[in-house]
Coordinates of C-alpha atoms in Angstrom, one line a residue:
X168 CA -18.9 -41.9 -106.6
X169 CA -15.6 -41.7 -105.4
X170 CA -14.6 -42.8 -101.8
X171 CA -11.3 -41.4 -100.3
X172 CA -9.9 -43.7 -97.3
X173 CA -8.0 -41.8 -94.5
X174 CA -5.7 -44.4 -92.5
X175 CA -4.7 -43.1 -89.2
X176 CA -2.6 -44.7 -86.9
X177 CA -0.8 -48.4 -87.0
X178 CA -4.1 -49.7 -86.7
X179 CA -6.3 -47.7 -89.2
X180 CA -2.7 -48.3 -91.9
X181 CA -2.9 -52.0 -91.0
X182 CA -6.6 -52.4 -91.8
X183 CA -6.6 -49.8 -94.9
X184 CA -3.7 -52.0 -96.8
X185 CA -5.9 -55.1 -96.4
X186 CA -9.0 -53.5 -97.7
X187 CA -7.3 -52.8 -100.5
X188 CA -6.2 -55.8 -101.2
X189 CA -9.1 -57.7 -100.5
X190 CA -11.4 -55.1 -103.0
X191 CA -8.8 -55.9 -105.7
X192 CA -9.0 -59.1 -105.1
X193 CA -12.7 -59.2 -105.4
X194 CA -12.8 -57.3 -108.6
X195 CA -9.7 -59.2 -110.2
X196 CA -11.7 -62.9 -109.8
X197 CA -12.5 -65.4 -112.3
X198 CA -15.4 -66.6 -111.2
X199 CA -17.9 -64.0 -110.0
X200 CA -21.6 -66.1 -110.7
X201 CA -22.8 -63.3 -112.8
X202 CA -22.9 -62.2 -116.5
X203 CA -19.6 -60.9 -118.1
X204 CA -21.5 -57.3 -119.3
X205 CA -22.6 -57.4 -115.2
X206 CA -18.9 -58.3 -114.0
X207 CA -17.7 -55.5 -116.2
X208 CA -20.0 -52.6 -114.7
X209 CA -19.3 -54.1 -111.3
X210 CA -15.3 -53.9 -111.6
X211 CA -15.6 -50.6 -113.6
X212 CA -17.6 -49.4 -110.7
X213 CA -15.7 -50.5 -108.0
X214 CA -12.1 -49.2 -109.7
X215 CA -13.3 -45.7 -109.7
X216 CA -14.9 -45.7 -106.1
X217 CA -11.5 -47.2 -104.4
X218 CA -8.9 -46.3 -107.1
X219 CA -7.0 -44.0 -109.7
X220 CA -5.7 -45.0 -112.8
X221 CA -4.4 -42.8 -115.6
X222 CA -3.3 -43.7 -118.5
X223 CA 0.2 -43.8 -117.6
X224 CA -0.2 -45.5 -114.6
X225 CA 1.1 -49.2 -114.5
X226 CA -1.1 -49.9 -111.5
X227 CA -4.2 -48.8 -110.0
X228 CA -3.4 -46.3 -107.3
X229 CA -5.5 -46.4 -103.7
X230 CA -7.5 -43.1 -103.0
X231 CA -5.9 -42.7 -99.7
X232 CA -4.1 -40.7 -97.7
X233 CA -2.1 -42.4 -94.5
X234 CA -1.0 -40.6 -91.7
X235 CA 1.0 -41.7 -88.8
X236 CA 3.8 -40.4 -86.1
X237 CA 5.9 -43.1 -87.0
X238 CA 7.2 -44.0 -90.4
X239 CA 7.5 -47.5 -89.6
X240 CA 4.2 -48.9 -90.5
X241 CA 3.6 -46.7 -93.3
X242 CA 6.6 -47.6 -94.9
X243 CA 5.5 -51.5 -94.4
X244 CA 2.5 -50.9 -95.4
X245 CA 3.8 -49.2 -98.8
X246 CA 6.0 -52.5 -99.5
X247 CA 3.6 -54.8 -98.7
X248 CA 1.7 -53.0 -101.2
X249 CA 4.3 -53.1 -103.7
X250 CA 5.3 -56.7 -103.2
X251 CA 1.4 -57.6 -104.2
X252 CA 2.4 -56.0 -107.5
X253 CA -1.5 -55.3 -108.0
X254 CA -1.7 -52.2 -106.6
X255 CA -0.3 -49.4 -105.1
X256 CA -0.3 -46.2 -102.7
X257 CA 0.5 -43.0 -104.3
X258 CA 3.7 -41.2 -103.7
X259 CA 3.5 -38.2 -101.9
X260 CA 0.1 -38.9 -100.0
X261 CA 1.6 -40.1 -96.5
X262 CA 2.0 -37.7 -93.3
X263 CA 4.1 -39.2 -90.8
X264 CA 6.5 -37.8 -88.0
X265 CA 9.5 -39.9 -85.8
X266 CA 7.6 -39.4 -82.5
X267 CA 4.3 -41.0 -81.5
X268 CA 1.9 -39.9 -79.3
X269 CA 2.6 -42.3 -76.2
X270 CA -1.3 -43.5 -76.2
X271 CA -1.9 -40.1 -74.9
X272 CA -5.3 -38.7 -76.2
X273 CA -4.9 -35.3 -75.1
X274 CA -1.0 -35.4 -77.2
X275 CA -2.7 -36.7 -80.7
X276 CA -5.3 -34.3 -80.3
X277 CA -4.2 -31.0 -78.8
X278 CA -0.4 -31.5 -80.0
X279 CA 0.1 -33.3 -82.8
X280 CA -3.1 -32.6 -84.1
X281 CA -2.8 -28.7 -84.9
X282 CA 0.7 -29.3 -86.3
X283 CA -0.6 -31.7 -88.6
X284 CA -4.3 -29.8 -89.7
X285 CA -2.3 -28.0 -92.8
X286 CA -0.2 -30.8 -94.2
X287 CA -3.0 -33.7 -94.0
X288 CA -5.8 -31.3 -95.3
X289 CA -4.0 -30.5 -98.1
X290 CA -3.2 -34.5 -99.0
X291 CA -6.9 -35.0 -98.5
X292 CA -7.7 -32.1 -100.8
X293 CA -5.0 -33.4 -103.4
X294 CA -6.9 -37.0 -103.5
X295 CA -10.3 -35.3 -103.4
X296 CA -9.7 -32.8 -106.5
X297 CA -8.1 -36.2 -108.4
X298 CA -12.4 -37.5 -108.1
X299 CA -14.8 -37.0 -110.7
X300 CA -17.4 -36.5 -108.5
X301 CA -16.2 -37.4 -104.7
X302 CA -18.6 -39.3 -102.9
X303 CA -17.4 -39.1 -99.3
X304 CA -14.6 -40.1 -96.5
X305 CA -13.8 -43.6 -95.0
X306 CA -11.7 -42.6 -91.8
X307 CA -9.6 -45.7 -90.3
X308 CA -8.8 -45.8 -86.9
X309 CA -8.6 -47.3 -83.2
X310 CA -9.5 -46.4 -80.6
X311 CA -7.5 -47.4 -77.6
X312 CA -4.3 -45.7 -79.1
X313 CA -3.2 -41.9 -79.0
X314 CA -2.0 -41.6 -82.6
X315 CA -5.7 -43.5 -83.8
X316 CA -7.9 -41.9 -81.6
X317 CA -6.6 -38.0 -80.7
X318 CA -5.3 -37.3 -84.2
X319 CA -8.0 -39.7 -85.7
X320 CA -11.0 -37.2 -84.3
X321 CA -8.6 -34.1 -84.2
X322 CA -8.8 -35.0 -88.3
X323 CA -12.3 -35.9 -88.7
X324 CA -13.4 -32.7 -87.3
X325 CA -11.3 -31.0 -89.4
X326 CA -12.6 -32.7 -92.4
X327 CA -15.9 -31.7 -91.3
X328 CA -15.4 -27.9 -91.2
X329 CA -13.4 -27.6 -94.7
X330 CA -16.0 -30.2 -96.5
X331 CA -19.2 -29.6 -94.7
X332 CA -21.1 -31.7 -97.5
X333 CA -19.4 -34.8 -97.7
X334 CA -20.4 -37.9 -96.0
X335 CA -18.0 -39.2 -93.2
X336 CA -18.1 -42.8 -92.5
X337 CA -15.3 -43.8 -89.1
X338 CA -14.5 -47.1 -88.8
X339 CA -12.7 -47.7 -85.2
X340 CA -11.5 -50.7 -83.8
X341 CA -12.4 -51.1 -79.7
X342 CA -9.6 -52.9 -77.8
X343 CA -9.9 -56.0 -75.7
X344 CA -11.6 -56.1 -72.9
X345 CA -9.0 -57.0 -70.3
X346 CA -6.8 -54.3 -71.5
X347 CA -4.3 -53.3 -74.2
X348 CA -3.5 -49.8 -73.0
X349 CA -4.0 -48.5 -69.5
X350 CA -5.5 -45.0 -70.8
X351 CA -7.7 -46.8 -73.4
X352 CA -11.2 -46.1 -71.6
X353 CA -10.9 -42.4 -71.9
X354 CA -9.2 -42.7 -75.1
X355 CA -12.5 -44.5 -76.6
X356 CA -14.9 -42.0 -74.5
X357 CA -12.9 -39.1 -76.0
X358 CA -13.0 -40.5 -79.1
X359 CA -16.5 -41.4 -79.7
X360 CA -17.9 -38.0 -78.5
X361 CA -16.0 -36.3 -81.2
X362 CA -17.1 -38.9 -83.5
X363 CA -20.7 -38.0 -82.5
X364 CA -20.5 -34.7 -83.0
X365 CA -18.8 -34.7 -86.5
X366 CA -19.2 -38.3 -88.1
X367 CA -22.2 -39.3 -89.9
X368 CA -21.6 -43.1 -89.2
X369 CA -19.3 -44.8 -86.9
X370 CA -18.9 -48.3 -87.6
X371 CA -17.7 -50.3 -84.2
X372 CA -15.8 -53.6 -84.5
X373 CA -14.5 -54.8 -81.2
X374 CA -11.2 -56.9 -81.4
X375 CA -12.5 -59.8 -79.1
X376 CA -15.3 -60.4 -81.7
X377 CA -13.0 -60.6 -84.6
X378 CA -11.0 -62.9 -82.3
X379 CA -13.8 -65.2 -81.8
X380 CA -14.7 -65.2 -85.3
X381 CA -11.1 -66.1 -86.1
X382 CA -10.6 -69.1 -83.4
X383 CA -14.5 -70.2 -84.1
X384 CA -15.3 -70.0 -87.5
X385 CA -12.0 -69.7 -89.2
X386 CA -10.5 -72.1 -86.9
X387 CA -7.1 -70.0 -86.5
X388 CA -5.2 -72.1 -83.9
X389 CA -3.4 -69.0 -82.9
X390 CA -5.0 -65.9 -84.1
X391 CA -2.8 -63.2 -85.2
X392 CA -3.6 -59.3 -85.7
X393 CA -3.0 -60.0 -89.6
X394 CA -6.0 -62.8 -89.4
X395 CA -8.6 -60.4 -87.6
X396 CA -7.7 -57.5 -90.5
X397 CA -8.6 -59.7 -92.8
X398 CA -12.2 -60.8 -91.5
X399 CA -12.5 -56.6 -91.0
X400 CA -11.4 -56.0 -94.5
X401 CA -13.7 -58.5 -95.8
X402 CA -16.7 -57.5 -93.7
X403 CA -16.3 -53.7 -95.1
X404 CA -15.1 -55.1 -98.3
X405 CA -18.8 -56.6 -98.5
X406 CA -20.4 -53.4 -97.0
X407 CA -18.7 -51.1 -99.5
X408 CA -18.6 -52.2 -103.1
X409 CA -21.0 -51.3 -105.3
X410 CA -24.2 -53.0 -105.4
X411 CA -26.7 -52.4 -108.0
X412 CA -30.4 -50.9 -106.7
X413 CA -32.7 -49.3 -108.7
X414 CA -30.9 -49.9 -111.7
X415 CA -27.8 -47.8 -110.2
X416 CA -24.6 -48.4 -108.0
X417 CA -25.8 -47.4 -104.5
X418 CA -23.9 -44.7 -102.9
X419 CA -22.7 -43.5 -99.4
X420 CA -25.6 -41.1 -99.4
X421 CA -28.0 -43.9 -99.8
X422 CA -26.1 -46.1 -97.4
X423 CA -26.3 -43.7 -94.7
X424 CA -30.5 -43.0 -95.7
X425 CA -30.9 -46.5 -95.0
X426 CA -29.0 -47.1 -91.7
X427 CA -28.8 -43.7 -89.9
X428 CA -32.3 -42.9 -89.3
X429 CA -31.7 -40.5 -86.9
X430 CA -28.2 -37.8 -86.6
X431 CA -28.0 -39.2 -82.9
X432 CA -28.1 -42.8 -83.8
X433 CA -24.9 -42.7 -85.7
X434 CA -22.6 -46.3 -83.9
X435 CA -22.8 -49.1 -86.1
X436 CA -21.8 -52.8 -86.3
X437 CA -21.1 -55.2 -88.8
X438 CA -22.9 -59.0 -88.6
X439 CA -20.9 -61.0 -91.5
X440 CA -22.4 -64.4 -93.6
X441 CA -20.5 -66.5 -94.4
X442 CA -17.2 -66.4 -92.5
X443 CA -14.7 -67.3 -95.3
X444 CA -11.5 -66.4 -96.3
X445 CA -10.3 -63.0 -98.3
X446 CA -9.2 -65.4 -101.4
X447 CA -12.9 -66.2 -102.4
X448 CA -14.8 -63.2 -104.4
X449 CA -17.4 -61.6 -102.0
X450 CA -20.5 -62.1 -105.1
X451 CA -19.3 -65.6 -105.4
X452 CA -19.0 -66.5 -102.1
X453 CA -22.7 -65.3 -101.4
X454 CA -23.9 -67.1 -104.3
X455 CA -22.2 -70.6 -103.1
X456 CA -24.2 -69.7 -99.9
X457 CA -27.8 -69.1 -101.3
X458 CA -27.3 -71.6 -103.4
X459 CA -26.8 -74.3 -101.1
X460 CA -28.5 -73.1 -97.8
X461 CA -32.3 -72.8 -96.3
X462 CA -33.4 -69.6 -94.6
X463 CA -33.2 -71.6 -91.6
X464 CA -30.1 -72.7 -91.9
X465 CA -29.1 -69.2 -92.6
X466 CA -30.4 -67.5 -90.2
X467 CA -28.8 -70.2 -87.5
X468 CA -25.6 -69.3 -88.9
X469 CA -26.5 -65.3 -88.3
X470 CA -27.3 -66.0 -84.7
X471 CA -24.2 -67.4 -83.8
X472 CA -22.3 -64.7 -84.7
X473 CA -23.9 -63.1 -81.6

């Protein structure tokens, strides 16, 4: 089942381009520690959940649809794209204006969200009508920023009311601690009770825990917003493809069964074993670690990621 990825925002553009990546990566690897008929459902799989590509298409195009006030980073993002030669964003499917929204809440939501309901829903609708069977949203976002977090649940409520039956999964990024934006308190209260209301999963990952992970177990001397997308993109990397249970590639539908018990215990975080870096293919790196590791040792290497 198809997954269409919604980047809002610098931040939710940022992340979406490296998970991307890191997903082709995965499925482009050599050595994957499974049979070749397995590797071959697996990529086959994991090309029509995350990508398009028709016949004519020289490269695998991302189901996504970016949106931002400023051009700046979606046109980055676009080249970056292109300069990886592997893959690509379609033309057409980005929404962007030359004014931002000032990491003002109320602007992205009251202002710039109404003027952009029409355009964006009709993008969305465009990537959704291009699935063979659509199997839900992946919303990217922050939520310290006005543009990530007003626009970001302006959308997500929107996508709500017009596709009532598909799953919506937000992942938001929480700021540091000690402060990235004055405003960014109420823009993450504001944000995560209209996340509440219309997400079924909100999956939190907090920048200073992705920095720690970084200067810990990466061992980043100086860590860089480009280092701690990368550990994000591999932990949903990890969380997303398909895996095989019950003789079937498990969906959103059965993700959500599992860890949303309950509509009102929708915030979720991500624990990640082992740290390593986005070049390594996710089965194979799991495999080099089962391989070689006790439960004991394991689960040692699980609590320090407290």
């Amino acid at each position: 089942m198809a997954v269409v990825t919604i980047q809002i925002g610098q931040c939710g553009n940022q992340i979406g381009r490296q998970l991307f990546s890191t997903i082709h990566n995965d499925i482009t690897a050599k050595q994957t520690a499974v049979s070749s008929s397995q590797n071959d459902d697996y990529t086959s799989a994991s090309l029509q959940r995350f990508f398009r590509r028709e016949t004519d298409m020289h490269m695998p195009e991302a189901r996504a649809v970016m949106v931002d006030m400023e051009h700046k980073v979606v046109t980055r993002m676009m080249s970056e794209a292109n300069k990886e030669g592997m893959w690509k964003y379609g033309k057409g499917q980005q929404y962007f204006k030359n004014s931002g929204s000032g990491n003002n809440w109320a602007h992205g939501y009251l202002v710039h969200g109404p003027e952009a309901q029409e355009s964006v829903l009709e993008l969305v609708r465009r990537e959704a009508e291009a699935c063979d069977r659509l199997g839900g949203f992946l919303c990217l976002m922050s939520l310290a920023g006005g543009t990530g977090s007003g626009l970001g649940a302006f959308i997500t409520g929107c996508l709500r009311e017009h596709f009532a039956h598909a799953h919506i999964i937000n992942q938001v990024v929480a700021p540091y601690g000690d402060g990235e934006v004055i405003v960014q308190d109420y823009n993450t209260v504001l944000t995560l009770s209209r996340l509440h209301r219309d997400s079924d999963a909100v999956i939190v990952a907090e920048n200073e825990e992705l920095h720690k992970v970084c200067a810990t177990r990466l061992a980043h001397k100086h860590v860089a917003f480009s280092h701690m997308n990368s550990v994000l993109a591999h932990q949903l990397g990890a969380l997303l493809q398909p895996a095989a249970t019950c003789g079937r590639a498990c969906t959103l539908s059965d993700m959500l069964e599992a860890l949303v018990s309950h509509p009102d215990y929708k915030l979720l975080s991500m624990m990640h074993v082992p740290q390593v870096t986005a070049f390594l293919p996710l089965v194979f790196c799991l495999f080099r670690l089962f391989k070689r590791m006790l439960w004991a040792a394991f689960t040692r290497c699980l609590c320090t990621l407290y």
